[in-house]
Tab-separated table of C-alpha atoms in Angstrom:
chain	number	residue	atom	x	y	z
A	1	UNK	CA	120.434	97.550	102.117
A	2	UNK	CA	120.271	94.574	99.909
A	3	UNK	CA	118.572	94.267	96.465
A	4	UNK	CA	118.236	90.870	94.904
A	5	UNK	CA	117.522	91.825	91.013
A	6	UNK	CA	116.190	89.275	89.038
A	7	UNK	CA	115.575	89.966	85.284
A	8	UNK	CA	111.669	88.902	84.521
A	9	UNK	CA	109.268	88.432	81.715
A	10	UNK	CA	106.745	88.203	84.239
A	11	UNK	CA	106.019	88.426	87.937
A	12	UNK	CA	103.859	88.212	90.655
A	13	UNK	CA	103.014	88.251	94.409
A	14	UNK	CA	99.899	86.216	95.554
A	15	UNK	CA	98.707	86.842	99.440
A	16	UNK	CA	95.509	85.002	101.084
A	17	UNK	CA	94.487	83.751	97.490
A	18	UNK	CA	94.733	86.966	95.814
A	19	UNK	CA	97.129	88.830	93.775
A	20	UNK	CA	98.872	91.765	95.651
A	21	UNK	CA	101.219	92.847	92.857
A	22	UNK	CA	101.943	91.685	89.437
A	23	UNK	CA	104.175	92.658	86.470
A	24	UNK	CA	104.967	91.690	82.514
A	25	UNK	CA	108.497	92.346	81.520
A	26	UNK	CA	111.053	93.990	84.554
A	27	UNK	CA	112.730	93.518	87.577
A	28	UNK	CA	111.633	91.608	90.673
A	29	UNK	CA	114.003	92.803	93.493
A	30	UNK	CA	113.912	90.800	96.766
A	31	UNK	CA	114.606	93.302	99.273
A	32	UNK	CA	116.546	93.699	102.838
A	33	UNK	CA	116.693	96.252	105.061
A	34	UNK	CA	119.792	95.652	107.558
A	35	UNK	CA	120.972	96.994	111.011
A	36	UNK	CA	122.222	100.241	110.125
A	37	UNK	CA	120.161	101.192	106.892
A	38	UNK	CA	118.898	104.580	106.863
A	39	UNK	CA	116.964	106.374	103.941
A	40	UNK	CA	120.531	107.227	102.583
A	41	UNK	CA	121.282	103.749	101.778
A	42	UNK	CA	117.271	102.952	100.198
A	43	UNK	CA	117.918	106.196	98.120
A	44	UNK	CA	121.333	104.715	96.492
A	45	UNK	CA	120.274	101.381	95.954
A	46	UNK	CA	117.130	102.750	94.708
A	47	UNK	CA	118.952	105.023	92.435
A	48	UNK	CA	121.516	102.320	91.403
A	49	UNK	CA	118.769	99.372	90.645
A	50	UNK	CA	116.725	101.543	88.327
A	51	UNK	CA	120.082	102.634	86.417
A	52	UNK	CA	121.213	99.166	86.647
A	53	UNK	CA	121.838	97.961	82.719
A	54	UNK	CA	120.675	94.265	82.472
A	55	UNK	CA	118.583	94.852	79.327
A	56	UNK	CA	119.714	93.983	76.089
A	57	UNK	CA	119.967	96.740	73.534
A	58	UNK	CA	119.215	96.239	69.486
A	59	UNK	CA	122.877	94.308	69.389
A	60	UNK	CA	121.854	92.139	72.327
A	61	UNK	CA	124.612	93.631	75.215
A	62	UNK	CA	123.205	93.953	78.552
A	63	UNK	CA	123.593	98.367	77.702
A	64	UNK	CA	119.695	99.435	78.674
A	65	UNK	CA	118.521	99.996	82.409
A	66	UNK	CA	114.865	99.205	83.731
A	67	UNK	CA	114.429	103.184	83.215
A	68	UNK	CA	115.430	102.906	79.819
A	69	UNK	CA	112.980	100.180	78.570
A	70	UNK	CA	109.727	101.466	81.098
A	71	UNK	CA	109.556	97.846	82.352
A	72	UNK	CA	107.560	96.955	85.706
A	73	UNK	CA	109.419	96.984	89.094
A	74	UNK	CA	108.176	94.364	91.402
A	75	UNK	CA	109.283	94.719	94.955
A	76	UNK	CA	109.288	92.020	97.462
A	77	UNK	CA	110.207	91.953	101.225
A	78	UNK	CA	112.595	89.453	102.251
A	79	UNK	CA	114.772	89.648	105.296
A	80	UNK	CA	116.002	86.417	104.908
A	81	UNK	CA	118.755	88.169	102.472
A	82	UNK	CA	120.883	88.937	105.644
A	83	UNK	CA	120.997	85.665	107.401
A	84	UNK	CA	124.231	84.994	108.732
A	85	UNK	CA	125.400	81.477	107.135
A	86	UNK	CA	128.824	81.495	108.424
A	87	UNK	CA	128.115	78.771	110.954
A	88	UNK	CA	125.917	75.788	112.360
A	89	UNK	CA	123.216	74.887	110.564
A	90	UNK	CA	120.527	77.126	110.968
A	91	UNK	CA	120.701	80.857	110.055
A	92	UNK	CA	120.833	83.780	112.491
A	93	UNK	CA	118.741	87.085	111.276
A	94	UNK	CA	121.081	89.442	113.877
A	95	UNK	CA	122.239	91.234	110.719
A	96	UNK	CA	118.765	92.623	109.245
A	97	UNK	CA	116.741	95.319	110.839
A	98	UNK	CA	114.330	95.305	113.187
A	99	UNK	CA	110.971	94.295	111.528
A	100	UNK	CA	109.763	97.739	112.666
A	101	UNK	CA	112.648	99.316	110.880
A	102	UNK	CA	112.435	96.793	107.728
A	103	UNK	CA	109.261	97.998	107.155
A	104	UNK	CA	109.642	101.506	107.290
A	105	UNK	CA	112.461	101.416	105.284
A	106	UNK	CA	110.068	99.190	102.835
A	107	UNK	CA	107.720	101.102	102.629
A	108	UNK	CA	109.823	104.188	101.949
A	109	UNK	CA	111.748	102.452	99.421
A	110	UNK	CA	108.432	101.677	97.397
A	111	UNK	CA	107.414	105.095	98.001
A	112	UNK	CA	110.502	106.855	96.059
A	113	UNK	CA	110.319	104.030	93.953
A	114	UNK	CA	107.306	105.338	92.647
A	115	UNK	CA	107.632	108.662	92.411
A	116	UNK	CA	110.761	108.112	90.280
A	117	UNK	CA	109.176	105.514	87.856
A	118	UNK	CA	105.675	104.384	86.366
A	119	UNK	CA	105.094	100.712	87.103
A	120	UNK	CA	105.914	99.929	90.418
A	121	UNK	CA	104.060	97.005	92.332
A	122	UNK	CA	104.713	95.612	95.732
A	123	UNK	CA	104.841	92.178	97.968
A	124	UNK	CA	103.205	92.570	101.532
A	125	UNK	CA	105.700	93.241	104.584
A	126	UNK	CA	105.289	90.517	107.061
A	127	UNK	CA	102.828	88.591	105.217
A	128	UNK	CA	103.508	84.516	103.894
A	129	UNK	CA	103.471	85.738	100.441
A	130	UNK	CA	103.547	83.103	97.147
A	131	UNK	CA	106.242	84.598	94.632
A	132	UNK	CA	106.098	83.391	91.156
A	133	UNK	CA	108.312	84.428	88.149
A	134	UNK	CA	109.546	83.750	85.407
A	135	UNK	CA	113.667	84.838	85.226
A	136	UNK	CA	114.395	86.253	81.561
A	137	UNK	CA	118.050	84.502	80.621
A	138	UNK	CA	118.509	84.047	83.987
A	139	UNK	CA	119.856	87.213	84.969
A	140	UNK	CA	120.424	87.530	88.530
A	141	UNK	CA	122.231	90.273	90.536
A	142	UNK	CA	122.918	90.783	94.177
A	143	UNK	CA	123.118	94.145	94.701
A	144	UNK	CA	124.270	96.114	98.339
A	145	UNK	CA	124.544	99.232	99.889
A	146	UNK	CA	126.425	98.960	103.804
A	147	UNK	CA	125.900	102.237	105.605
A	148	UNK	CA	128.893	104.506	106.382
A	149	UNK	CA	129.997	102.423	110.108
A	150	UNK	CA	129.503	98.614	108.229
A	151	UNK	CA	132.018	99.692	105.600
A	152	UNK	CA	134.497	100.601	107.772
A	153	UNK	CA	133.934	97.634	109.893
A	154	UNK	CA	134.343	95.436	106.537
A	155	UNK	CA	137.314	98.031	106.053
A	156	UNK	CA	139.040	97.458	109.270
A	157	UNK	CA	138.452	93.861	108.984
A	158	UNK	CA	140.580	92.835	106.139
């Protein structure tokens, strides 16, 4: 599962015309379910992304996680985050789940999400959705979690 964090003094999704989610100060996380991905993966990137520590503290270090500072979570479907770049010159999606499966794994991911913290809000699975932000510093991170058979794959690759 991939998890494209981007720091944010504000956010927001915009679908048909209207507003579908929206947040102030947080993290907008693009987010890709691949081949593979099973709750197990959602649940540690999950878990990782909310203890992630891209927040400056009183001596301005990068020391306090989105948990720490109650900011807004803004989550936004994107399978494009697995493309397969390695050749030509158009990208192949082989490597991301099923759309069935990306959005059940979506939509369980927002689910835990917000049972384990206040403000969550949420892009539209499958829709053409208008993302707007503004990226605090700009602090980007890619973050991934491969399920047990991709790692040893990558494992007995190298």
């Amino acid at each position: 599962m991939i998890g494209l964090l981007q720091r944010v003094s504000h956010a927001s999704v915009v679908v048909d015309g209207a507003t579908v989610g929206a947040i102030d100060g947080g993290l907008l996380v693009l987010l890709c379910a691949e081949r593979g991905d099973r709750e197990k993966e959602a649940d540690a990137l999950l878990a990782k992304l909310l203890a992630y520590r891209v927040f400056a503290d009183d001596a301005g270090k990068m020391n306090r996680s989105l948990s720490d500072i109650g900011g807004g979570l803004l989550l936004v479907p994107q399978f494009t985050l697995a493309a397969d770049t390695q050749s030509g010159t158009r990208p192949s999606f082989t490597p991301a789940a099923t759309p069935e499966e990306g959005r059940r794994l979506f939509d369980y991911f927002a689910a835990q999400a917000a049972s384990r913290h206040a403000q969550v809000a949420t892009g539209r699975f499958g829709a053409d959705m208008k993302v707007s932000l503004t990226n605090d510093g700009p602090v980007t991170f890619w973050l991934q979690v491969k399920p047990p058979a991709a790692k040893e794959s990558t494992k007995a690759s190298t």
